[in-house]
Coordinates of C-alpha atoms and ligand atoms in Angstrom, one line a residue:
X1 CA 58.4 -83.9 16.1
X2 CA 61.0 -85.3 18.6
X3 CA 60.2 -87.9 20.6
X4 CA 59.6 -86.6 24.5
X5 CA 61.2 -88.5 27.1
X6 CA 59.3 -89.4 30.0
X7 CA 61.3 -91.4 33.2
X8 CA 60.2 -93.9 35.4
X9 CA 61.0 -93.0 39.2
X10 CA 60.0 -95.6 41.5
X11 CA 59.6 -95.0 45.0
X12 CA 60.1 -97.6 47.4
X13 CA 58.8 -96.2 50.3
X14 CA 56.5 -99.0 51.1
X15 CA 58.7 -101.5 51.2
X16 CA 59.9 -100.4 54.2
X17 CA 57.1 -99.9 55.2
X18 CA 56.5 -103.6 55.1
X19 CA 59.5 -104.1 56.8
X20 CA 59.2 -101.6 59.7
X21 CA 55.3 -103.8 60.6
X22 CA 57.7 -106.5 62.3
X23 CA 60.6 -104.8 62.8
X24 CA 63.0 -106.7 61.5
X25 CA 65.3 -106.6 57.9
X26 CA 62.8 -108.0 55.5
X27 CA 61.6 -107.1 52.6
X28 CA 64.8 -104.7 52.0
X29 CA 63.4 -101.6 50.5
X30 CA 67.8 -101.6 48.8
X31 CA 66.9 -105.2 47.5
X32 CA 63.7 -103.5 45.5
X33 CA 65.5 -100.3 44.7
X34 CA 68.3 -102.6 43.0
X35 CA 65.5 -104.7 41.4
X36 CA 63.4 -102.0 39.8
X37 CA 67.2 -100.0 38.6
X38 CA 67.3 -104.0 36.5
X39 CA 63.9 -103.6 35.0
X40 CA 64.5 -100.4 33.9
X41 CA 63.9 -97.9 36.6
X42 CA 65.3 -94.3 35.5
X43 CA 65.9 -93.1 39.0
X44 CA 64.7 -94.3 42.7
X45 CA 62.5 -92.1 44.9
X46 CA 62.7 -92.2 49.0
X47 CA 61.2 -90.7 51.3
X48 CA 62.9 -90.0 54.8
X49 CA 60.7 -88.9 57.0
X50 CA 61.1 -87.0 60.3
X51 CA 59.4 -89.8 62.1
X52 CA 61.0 -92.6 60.2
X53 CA 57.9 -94.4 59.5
X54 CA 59.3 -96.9 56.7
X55 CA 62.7 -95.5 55.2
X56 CA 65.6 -95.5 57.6
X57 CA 69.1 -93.5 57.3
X58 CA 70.6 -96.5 56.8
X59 CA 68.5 -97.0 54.3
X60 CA 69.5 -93.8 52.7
X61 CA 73.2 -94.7 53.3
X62 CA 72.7 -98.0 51.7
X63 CA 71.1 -96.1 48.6
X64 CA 73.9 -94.0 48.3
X65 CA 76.4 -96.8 47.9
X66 CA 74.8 -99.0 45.8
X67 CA 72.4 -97.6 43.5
X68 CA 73.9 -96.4 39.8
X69 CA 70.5 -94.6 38.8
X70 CA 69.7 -91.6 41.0
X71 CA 68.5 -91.3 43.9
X72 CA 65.6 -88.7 44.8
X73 CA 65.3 -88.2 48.1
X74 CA 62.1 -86.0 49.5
X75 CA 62.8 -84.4 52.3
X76 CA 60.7 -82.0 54.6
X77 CA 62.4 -78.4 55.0
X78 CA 64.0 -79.1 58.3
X79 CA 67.3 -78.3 58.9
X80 CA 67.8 -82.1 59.8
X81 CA 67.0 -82.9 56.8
X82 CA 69.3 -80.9 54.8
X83 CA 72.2 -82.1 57.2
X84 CA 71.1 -85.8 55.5
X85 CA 70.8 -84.4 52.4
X86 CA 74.7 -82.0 52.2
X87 CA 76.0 -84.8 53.8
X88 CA 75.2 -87.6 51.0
X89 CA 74.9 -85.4 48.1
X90 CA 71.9 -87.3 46.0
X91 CA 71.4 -86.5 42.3
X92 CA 68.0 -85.1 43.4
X93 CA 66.3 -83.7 46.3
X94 CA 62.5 -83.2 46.4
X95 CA 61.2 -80.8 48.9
X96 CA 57.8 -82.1 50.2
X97 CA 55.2 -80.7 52.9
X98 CA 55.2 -83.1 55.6
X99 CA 52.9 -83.6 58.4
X100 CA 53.5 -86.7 61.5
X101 CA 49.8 -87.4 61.6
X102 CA 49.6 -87.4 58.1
X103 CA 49.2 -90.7 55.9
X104 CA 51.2 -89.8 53.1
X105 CA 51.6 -86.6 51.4
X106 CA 48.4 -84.7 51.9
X107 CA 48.7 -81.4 49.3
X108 CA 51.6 -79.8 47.9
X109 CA 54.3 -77.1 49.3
X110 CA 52.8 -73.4 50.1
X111 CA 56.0 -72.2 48.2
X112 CA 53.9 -68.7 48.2
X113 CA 53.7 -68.5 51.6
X114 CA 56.7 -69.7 52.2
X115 CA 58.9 -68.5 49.9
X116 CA 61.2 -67.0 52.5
X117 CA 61.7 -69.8 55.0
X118 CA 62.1 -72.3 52.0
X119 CA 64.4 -70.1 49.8
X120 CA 68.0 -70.8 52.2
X121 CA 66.8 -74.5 51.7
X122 CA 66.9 -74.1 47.5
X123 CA 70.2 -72.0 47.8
X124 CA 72.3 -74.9 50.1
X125 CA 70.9 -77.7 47.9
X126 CA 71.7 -75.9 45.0
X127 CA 75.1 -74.9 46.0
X128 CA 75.8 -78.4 46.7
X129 CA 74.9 -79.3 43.0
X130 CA 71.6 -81.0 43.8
X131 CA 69.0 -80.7 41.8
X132 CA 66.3 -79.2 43.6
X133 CA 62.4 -80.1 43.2
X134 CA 59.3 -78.9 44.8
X135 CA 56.2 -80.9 45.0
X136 CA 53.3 -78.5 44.3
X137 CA 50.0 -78.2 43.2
X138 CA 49.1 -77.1 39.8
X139 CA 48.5 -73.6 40.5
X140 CA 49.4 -70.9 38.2
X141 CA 51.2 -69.0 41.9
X142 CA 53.3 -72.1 43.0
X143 CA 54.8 -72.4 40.0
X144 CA 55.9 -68.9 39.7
X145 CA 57.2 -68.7 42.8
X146 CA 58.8 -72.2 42.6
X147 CA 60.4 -70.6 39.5
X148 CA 61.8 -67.6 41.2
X149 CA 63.1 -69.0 44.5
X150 CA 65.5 -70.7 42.2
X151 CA 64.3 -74.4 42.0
X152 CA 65.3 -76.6 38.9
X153 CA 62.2 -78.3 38.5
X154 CA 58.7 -78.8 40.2
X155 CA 57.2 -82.3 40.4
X156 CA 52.8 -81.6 39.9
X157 CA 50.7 -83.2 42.5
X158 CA 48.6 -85.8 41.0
X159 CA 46.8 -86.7 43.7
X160 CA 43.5 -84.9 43.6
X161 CA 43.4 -86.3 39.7
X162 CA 43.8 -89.9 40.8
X163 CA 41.0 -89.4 43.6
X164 CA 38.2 -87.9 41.6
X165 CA 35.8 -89.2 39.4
X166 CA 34.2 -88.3 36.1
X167 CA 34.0 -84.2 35.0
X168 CA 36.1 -83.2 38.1
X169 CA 39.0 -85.6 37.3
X170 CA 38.7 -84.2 33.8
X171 CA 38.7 -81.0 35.1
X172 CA 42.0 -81.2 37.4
X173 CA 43.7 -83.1 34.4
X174 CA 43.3 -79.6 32.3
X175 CA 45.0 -77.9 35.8
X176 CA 47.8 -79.9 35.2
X177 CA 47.9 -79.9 31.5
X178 CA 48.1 -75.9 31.6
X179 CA 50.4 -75.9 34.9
X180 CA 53.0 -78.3 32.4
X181 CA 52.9 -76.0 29.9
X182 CA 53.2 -72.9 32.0
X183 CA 56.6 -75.0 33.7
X184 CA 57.7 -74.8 30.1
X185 CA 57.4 -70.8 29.2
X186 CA 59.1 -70.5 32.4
X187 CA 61.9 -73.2 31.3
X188 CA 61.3 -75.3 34.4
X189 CA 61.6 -78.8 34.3
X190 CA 58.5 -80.2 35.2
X191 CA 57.6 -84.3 36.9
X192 CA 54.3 -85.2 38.1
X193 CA 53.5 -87.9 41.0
X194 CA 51.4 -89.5 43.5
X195 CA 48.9 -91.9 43.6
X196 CA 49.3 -93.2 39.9
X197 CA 48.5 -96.3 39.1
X198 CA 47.3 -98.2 35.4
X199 CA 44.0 -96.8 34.9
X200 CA 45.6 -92.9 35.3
X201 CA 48.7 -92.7 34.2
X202 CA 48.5 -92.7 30.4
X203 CA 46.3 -89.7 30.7
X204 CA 49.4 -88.0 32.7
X205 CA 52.2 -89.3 30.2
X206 CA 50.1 -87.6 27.0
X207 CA 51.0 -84.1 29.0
X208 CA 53.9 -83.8 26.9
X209 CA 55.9 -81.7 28.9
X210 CA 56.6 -84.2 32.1
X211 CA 59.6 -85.2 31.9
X212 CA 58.9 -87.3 34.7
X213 CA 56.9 -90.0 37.0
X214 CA 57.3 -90.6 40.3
X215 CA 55.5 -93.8 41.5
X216 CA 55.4 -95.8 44.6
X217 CA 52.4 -97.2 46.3
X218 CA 50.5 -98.8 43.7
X219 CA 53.8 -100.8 42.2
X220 CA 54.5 -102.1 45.4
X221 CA 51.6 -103.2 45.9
X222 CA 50.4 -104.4 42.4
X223 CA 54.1 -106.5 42.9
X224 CA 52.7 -108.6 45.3
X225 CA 50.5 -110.4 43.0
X226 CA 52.9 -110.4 39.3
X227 CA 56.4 -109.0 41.0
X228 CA 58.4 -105.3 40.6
X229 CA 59.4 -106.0 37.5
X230 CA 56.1 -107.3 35.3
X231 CA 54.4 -104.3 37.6
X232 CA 57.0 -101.6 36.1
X233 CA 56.8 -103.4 32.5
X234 CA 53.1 -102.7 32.5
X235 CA 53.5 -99.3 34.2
X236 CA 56.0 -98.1 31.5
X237 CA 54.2 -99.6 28.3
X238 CA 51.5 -97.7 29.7
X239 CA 53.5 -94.3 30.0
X240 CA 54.9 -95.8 26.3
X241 CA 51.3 -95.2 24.8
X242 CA 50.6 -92.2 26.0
X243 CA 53.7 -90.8 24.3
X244 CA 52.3 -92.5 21.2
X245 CA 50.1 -90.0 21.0
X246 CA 52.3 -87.3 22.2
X247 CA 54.6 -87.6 19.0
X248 CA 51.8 -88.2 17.1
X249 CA 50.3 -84.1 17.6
Ligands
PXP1 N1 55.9 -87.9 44.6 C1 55.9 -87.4 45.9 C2 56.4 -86.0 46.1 C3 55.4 -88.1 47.0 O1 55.4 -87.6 48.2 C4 55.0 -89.5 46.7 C5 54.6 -90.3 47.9 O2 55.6 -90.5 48.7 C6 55.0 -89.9 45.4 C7 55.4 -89.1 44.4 C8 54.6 -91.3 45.1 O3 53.2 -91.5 45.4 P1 52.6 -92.9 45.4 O4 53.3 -93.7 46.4 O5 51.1 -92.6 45.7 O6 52.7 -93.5 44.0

């Protein structure tokens, strides 16, 4: 059996948002981005948000300019948003729900429901050769209709996994195990993200068919204490073993 690739995105949301806490230019959220591309980051994730609460278009520009591993950026489905997004053209653009009172991404996108407001976002994105994601629950009808509105991939909430314990985390593991390999009958690519840290992401690299993790919070944080790049080295030998076992089936 081939080895599976499995990325490393790292999102460096919350770098800015130590910044934005005094206002000023420090810590640059570019400086990090820059950092993690050394240790080996496969692509960079940020999020600009309507309210601007840590990444800034500057930010964004800055991104743009200097990064040579791609940039994600997740985006609400506002037309201000794809404006930003036409306008710089990232490698990737991941279409999130997004709510102001919110603390971070609460759930993923009703593409069911609303499949026909969100399908003229796919189409521009896609016509401007951006590969378009939607962050969504593992639910047999999100997939199928993130499928059929014409988006290249789906990244697989991870969320309710990381927060519950014992039988029910067990339980929403096999969700996203089965919601993988449905993204793969339906040849759609298929990342997972949010909320990951050491203790459950192995679990999520063993799913054979992510292609993908997108992970923020809990490297920034966990940086603090041994720094970006230790954090990420740990992270990915982490991912490393769960592949182990992946090429081992
Ligand atoms: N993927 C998506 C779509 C997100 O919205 C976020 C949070 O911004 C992440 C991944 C990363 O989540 P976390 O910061 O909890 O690792």
């Amino acid at each position: 059996m081939t080895m599976r690739k499995i990325r490393l995105g790292v999102n460096i949301d919350h770098v800015a948002t130590i910044r934005n806490a005094r206002g000023g230019i420090h810590p640059d959220p570019v400086n990090a981005a820059l950092l993690a591309e050394k240790a080996g980051a496969d692509g960079i994730t940020a999020h600009l948000r309507e309210d601007r609460r840590h990444i800034s278009d500057h930010d964004i520009d800055r991104l743009m300019e200097k990064l040579s591993v791609p940039l994600n950026l997740e985006m609400a489905a506002t037309t201000e948003m794809l404006d930003i997004a036409l306008k710089h053209r990232p490698a990737s653009a991941c279409i999130v729900p997004e709510k102001r009172q919110e603390l971070t991404t609460e759930g993923g996108l009703d593409v069911v429901r609303g499949y026909d407001d969100l399908r003229p976002f796919v189409l521009k994105l896609r016509q401007a050769n951006i590969s378009v994601s939607l962050f969504i629950d593992p639910d047999e009808e999100q997939i199928r209709a993130s499928k059929n509105i014409g988006a290249h991939k789906v990244e697989l909430h991870t969320g309710t996994y990381v927060d519950k314990t014992g039988d029910a985390r067990l339980a929403e593991l096999e969700r996203l195990r089965r919601g993988a390999a449905l993204c793969e009958t339906l040849d759609l690519e298929v990342h997972a993200g949010h909320g990951l840290n050491y203790e459950t992401v192995r679990a999520i690299a063993e799913i054979p068919q992510f292609t993908e993790l997108n992970i923020g919070h809990f490297l920034i944080g966990e940086a603090i204490f041994i720094g970006l790049a230790e954090t990420m080295r740990k992270m990915k030998s982490l991912m490393d073993l769960g592949r182990k076992n992946v090429e081992q089936e």
